[in-house]
CSV table of C-alpha atoms in Angstrom, one decimal:
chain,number,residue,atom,x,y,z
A,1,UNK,CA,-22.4,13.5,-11.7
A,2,UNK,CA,-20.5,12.1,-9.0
A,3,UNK,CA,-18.6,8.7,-9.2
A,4,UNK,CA,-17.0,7.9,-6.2
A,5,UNK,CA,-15.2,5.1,-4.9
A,6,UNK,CA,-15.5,3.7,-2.0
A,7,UNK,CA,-13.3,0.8,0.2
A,8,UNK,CA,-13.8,0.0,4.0
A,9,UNK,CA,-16.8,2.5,4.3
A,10,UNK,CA,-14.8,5.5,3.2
A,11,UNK,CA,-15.6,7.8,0.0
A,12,UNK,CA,-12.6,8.4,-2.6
A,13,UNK,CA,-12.9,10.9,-5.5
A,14,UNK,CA,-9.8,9.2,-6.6
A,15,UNK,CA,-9.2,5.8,-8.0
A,16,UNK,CA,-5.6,6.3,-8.7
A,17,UNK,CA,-3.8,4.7,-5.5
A,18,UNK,CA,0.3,5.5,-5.7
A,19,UNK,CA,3.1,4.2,-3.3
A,20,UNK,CA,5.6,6.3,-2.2
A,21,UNK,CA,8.7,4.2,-2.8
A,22,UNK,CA,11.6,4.4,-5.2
A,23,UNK,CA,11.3,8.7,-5.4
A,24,UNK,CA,14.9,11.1,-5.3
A,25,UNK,CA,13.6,12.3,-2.7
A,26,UNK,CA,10.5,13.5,-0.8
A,27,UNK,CA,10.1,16.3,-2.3
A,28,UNK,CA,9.9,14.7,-5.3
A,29,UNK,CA,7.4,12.1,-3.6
A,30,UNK,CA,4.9,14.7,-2.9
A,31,UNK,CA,4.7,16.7,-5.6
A,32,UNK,CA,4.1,13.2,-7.5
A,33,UNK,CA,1.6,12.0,-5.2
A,34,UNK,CA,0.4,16.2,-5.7
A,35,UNK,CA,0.3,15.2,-10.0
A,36,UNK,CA,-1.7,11.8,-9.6
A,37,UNK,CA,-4.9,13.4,-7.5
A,38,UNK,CA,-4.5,10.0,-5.3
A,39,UNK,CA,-6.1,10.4,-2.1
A,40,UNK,CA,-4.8,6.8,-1.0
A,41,UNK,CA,-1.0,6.3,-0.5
A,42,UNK,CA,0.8,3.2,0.4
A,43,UNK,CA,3.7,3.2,2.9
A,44,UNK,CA,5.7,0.6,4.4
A,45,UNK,CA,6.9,0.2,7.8
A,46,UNK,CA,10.7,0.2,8.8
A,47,UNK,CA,12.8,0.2,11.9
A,48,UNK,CA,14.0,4.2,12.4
A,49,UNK,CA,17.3,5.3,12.3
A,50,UNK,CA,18.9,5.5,15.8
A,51,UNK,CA,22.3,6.4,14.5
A,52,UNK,CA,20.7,9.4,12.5
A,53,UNK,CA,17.9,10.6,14.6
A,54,UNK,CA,16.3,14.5,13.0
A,55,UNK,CA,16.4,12.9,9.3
A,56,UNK,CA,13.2,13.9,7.4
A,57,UNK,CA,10.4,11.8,7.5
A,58,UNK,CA,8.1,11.0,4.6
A,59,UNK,CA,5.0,12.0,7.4
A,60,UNK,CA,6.6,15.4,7.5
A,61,UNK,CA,5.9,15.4,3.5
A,62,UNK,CA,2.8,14.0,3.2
A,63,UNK,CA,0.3,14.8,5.8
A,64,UNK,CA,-1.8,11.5,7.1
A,65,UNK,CA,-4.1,13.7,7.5
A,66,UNK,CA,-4.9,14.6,4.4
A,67,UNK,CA,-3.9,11.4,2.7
A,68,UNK,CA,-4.8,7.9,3.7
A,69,UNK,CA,-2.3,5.9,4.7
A,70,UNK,CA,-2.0,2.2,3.5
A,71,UNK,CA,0.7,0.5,5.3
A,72,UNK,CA,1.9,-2.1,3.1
A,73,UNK,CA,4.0,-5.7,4.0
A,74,UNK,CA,6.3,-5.6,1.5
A,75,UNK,CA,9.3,-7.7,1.9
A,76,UNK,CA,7.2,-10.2,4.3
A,77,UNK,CA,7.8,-13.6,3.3
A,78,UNK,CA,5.6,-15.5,5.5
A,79,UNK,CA,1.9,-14.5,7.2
A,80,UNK,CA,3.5,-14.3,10.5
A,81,UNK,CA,6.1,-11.2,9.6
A,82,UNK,CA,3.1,-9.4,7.7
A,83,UNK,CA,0.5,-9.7,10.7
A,84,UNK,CA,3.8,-8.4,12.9
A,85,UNK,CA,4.4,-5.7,10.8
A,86,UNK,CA,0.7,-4.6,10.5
A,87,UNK,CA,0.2,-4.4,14.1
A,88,UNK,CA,2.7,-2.2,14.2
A,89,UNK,CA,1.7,-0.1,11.5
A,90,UNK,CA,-2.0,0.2,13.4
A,91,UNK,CA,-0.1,1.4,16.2
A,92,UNK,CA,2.1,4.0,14.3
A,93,UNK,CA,-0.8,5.4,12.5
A,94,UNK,CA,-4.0,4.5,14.8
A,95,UNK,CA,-5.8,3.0,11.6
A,96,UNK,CA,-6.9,-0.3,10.4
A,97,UNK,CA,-7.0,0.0,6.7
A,98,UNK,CA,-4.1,-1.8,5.3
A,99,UNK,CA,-2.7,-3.9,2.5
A,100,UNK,CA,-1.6,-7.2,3.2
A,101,UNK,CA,1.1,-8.4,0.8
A,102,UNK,CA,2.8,-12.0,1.7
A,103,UNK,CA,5.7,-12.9,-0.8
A,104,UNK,CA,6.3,-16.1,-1.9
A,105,UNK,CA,9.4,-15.8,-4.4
A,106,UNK,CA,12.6,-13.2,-4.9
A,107,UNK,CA,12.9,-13.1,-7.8
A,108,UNK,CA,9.2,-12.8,-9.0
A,109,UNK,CA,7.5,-11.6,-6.2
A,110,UNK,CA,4.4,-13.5,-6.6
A,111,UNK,CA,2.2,-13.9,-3.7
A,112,UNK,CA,1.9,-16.8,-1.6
A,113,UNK,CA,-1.6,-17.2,-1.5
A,114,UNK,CA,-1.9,-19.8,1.2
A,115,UNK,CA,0.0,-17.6,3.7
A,116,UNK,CA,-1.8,-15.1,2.0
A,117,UNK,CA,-5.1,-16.1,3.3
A,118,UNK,CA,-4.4,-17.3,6.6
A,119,UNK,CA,-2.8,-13.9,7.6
A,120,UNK,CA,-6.2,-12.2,6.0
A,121,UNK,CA,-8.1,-14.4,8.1
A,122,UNK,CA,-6.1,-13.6,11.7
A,123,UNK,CA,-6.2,-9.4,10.6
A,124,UNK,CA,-9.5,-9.6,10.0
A,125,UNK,CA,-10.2,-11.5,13.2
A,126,UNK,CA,-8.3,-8.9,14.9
A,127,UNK,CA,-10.2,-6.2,13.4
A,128,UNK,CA,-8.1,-5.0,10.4
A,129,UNK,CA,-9.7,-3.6,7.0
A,130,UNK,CA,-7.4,-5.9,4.6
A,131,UNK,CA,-6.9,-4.8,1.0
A,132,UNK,CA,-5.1,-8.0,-0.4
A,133,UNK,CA,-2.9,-8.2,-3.1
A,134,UNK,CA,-2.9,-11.4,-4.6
A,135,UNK,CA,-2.4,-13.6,-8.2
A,136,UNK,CA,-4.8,-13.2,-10.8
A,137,UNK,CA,-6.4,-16.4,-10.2
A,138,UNK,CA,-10.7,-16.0,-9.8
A,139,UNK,CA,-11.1,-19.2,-7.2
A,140,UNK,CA,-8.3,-17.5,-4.8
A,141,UNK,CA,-10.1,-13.7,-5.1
A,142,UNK,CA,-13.0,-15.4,-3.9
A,143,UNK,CA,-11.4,-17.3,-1.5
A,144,UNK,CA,-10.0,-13.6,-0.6
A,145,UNK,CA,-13.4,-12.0,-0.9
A,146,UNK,CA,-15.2,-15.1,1.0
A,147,UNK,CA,-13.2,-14.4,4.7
A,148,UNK,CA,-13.5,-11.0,4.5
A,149,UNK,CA,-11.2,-8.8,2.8
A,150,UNK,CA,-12.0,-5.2,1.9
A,151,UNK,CA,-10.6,-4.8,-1.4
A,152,UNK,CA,-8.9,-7.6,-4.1
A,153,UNK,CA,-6.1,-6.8,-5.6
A,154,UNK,CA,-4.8,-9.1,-8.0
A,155,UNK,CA,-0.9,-8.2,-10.2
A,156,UNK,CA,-1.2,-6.6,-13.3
A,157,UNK,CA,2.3,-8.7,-14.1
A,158,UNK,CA,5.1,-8.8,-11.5
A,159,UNK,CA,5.9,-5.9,-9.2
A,160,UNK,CA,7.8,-3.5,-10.5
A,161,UNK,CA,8.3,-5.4,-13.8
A,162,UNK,CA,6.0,-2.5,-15.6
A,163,UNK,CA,5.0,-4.8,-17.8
A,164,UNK,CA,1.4,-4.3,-18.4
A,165,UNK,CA,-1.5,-6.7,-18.2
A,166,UNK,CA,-0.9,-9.7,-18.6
A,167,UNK,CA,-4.0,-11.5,-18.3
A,168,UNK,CA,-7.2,-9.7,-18.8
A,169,UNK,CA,-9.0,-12.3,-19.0
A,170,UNK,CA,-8.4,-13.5,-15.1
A,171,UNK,CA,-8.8,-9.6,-14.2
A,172,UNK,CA,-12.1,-9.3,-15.7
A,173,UNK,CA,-13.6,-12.2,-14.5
A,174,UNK,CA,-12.6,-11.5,-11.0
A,175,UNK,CA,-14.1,-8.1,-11.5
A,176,UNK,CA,-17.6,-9.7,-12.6
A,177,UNK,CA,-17.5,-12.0,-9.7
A,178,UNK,CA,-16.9,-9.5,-6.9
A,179,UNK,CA,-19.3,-7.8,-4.7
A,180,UNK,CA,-16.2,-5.6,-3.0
A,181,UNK,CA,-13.7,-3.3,-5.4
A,182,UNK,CA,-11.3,-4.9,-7.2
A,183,UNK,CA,-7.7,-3.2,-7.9
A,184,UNK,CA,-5.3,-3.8,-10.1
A,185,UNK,CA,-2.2,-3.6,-7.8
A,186,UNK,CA,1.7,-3.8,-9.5
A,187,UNK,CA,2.5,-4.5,-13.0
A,188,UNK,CA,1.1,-1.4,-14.9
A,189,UNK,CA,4.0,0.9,-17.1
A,190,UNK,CA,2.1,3.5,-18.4
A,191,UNK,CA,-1.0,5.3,-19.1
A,192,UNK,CA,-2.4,3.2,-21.7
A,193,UNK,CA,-2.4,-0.2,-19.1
A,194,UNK,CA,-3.7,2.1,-16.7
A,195,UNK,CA,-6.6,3.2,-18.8
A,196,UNK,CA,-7.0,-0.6,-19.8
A,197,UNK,CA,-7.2,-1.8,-16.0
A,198,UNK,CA,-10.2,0.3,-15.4
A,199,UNK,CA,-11.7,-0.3,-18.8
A,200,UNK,CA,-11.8,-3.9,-17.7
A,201,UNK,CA,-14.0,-2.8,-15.0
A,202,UNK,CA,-11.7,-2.2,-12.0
A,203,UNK,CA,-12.5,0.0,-9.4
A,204,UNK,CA,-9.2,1.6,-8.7
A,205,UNK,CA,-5.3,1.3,-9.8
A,206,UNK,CA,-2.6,1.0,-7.4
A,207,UNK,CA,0.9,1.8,-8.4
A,208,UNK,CA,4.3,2.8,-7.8
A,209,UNK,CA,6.9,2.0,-9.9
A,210,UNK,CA,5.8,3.2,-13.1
A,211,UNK,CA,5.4,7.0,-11.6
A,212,UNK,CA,9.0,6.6,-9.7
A,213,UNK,CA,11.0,5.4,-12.8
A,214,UNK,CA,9.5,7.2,-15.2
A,215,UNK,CA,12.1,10.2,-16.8
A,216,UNK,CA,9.8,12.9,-15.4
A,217,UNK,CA,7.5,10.9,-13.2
A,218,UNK,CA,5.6,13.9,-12.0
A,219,UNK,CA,4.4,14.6,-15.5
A,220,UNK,CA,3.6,10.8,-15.6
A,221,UNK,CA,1.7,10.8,-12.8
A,222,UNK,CA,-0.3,13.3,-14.2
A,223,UNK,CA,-0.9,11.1,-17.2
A,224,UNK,CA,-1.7,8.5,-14.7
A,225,UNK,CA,-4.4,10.3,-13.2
A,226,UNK,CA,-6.1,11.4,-16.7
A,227,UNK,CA,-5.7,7.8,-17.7
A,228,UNK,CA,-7.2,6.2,-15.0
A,229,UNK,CA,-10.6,9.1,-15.5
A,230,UNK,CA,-10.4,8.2,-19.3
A,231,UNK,CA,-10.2,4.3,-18.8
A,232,UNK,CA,-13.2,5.0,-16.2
A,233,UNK,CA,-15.3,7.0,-18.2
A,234,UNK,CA,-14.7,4.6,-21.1
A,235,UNK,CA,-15.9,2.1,-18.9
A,236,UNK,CA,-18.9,3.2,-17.9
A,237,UNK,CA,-20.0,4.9,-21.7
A,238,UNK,CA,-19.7,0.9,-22.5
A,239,UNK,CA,-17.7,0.4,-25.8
A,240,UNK,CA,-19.1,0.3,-29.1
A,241,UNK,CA,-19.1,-3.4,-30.7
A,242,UNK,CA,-15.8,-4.0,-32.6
A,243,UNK,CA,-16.6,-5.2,-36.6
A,244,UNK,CA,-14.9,-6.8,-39.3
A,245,UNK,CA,-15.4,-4.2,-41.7
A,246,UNK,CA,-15.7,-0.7,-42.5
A,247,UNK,CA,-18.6,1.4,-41.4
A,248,UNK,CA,-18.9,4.8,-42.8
A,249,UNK,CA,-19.1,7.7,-40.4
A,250,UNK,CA,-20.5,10.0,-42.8
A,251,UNK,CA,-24.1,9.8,-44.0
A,252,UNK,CA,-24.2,8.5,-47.7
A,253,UNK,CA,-27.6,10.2,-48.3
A,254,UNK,CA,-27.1,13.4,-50.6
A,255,UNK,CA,-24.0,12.7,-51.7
A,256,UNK,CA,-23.3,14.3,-54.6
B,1,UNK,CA,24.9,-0.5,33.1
B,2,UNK,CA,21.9,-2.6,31.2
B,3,UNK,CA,22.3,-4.2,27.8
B,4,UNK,CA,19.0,-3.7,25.2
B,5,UNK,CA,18.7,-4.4,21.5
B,6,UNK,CA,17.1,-1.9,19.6
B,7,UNK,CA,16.5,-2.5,16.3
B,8,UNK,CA,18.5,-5.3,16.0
B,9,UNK,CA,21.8,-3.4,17.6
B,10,UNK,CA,23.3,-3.5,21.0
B,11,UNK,CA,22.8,-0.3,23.0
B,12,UNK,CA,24.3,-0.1,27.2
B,13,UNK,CA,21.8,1.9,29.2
B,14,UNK,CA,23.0,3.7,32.8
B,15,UNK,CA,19.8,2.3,34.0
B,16,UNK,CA,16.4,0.8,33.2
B,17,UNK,CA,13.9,3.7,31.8
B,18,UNK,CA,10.6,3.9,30.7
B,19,UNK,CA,9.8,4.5,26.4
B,20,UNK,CA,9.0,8.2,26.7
B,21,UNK,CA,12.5,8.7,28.3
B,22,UNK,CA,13.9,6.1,26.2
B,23,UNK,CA,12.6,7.8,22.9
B,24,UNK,CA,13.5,11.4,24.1
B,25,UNK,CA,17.3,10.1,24.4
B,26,UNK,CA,17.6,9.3,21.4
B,27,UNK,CA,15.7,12.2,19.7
B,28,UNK,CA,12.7,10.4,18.1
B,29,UNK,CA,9.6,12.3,18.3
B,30,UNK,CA,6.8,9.7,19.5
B,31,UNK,CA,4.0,10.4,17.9
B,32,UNK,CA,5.4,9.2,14.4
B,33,UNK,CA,6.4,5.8,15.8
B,34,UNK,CA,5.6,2.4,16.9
B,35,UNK,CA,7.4,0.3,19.6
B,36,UNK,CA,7.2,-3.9,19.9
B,37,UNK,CA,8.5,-5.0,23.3
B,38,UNK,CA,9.8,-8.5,23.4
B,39,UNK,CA,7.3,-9.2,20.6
B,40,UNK,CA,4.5,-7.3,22.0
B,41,UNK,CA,3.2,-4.0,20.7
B,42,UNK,CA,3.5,-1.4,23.0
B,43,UNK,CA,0.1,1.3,22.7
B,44,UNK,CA,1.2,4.4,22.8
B,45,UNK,CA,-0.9,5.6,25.6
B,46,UNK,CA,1.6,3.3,27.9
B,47,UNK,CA,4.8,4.4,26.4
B,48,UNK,CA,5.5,6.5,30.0
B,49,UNK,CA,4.4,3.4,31.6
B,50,UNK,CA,6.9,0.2,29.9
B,51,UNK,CA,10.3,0.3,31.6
B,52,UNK,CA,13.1,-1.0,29.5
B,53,UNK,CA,15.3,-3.4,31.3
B,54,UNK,CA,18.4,-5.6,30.9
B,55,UNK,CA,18.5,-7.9,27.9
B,56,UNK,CA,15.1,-6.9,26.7
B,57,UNK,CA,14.7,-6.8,22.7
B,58,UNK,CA,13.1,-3.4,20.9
B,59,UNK,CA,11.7,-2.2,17.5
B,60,UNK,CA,10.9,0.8,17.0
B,61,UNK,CA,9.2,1.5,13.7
B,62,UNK,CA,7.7,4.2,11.3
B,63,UNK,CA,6.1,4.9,7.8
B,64,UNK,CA,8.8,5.1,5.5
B,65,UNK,CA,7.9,5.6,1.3
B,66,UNK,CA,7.1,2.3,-0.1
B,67,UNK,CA,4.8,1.3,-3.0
């Protein structure tokens, strides 16, 4: 039985999606990535190094070729800098699957959704595949959904903050009103809230932080990738009903 | 002698060169890159083709671990 998932016409076996940010060191990177069975990776794009040219680069660890790339827009404040920096990143890679990110505040790193969606509309006009993180708001997702974006990807809770779901409610709904996969992107701390994002429904869970700051986040982003197959599989076996009272699990006929 | 930014920093050139020469002098292997030149993204396939002259403005970018 195969459940795949699928975003911008491509088949994933995965739905664990990991960023590469925040690692010792690339080693480490890849043998995380390696742990989670993620087949999507986000990256970001940065001006190189003149002064140091020869310094390993995270391509030479992780083969595009055998990952998907996701550029990313992190640290973009308006619409304008993120559409820059995704051209660009098109250009680097030769792709047009990327995840559009517009940053509207420091210290919580909330989106900006109205700079959010007129830089969705121009990528997409210029041919992009645009998985969009956003709030966890259901009018703005379908704002999001309704010009065209691949994939909707509202916070868990604030990036990096690890501080699990905070409104499940919002996520689910989104989920039931979407005809294109929903992610939860940023927020999640560890496997449980992984497991709970895709029990909501999600299609896929994008994270970083949570594998990068863990102790031994190599063992965590194995229990990342089991979490994410559990919360699935949970998903899809559809829960029992929850009661008030007990409900013995052992027949009562021919009891002695 | 021309004057270029790169990557936000001042860098004197003996004379005006084209991207692939530009790139090979300072050791950055071109395939993993991308170039904007004065706002406008260069394609690859054109690198051997854009000259860099005086007071023109460069980024040159790459995938770099982020989340």
């Amino acid at each position: 039985m195969t459940d795949t998932f699928s975003v911008a016409g491509k088949e994933y076996s995965s739905r664990l999606i990991v960023g590469t940010g925040k690692y010792k060191d690339f080693g480490e990177t890849k043998l995380a990535v390696e742990a989670s069975g993620a087949e999507i990776v986000t990256v970001a794009v940065r001006r190189v190094n003149i002064a140091s040219p020869g310094e390993p680069m995270l391509v030479d660890y992780l083969d595009p070729k055998k990952y998907t790339f996701l550029p990313n827009t992190a640290g973009c404040f308006t619409g304008d800098d993120a559409v820059r920096t995704l051209r660009l990143a098109r250009e680097a890679g030769g792709w047009d699957l990327v995840k559009l990110e517009v940053l509207g505040d420091q210290k919580t790193l909330y989106p900006n959704m109205p700079e959010t969606v007129e830089a969705a509309k121009t990528l997409i006009k210029e041919g992009f595949q645009v998985m969009v993180y956003c709030t966890d708001d259901p009018i703005q997702a379908k704002v999001l959904e309704d010009i065209g974006c691949c994939a909707i990807m509202p916070l868990g809770a604030p990036i990096g903050s690890g501080l699990g779901i905070q409104n499940p409610v919002g996520i689910r709904i989104i989920v039931e009103q979407a005809n294109v996969p929903v992610l939860v992107d940023a927020g999640v701390g560890t496997a449980s809230e992984a497991a709970q994002a895709m029990e909501l429904g999600c299609d896929a869970v994008l994270m970083n932080t949570a594998i990068a700051e863990a102790k031994d986040p190599i063992r965590m982003a194995r229990a990342m990738n089991h979490a994410v197959q559990a919360g699935r599989d949970a998903y899809l076996s559809g829960r029992m009903p929850k009661k008030l009272y007990a409900d013995p699990s052992s027949p009562l006929a021919g009891l002695i | 002698m021309i004057n270029v930014t790169i990557n936000g920093d001042q860098h004197s050139l003996d004379k005006a060169v084209c991207l692939v020469d530009l790139l090979e002098k300072f050791d950055i292997e071109h395939d993993k890159v991308a170039i904007e030149h004065n706002l406008e993204i260069v394609p690859k396939s054109t690198f051997a083709n854009v000259m860099v002259g005086d007071g023109d403005n460069l980024e040159i970018v790459h995938f770099i671990g982020g989340g």
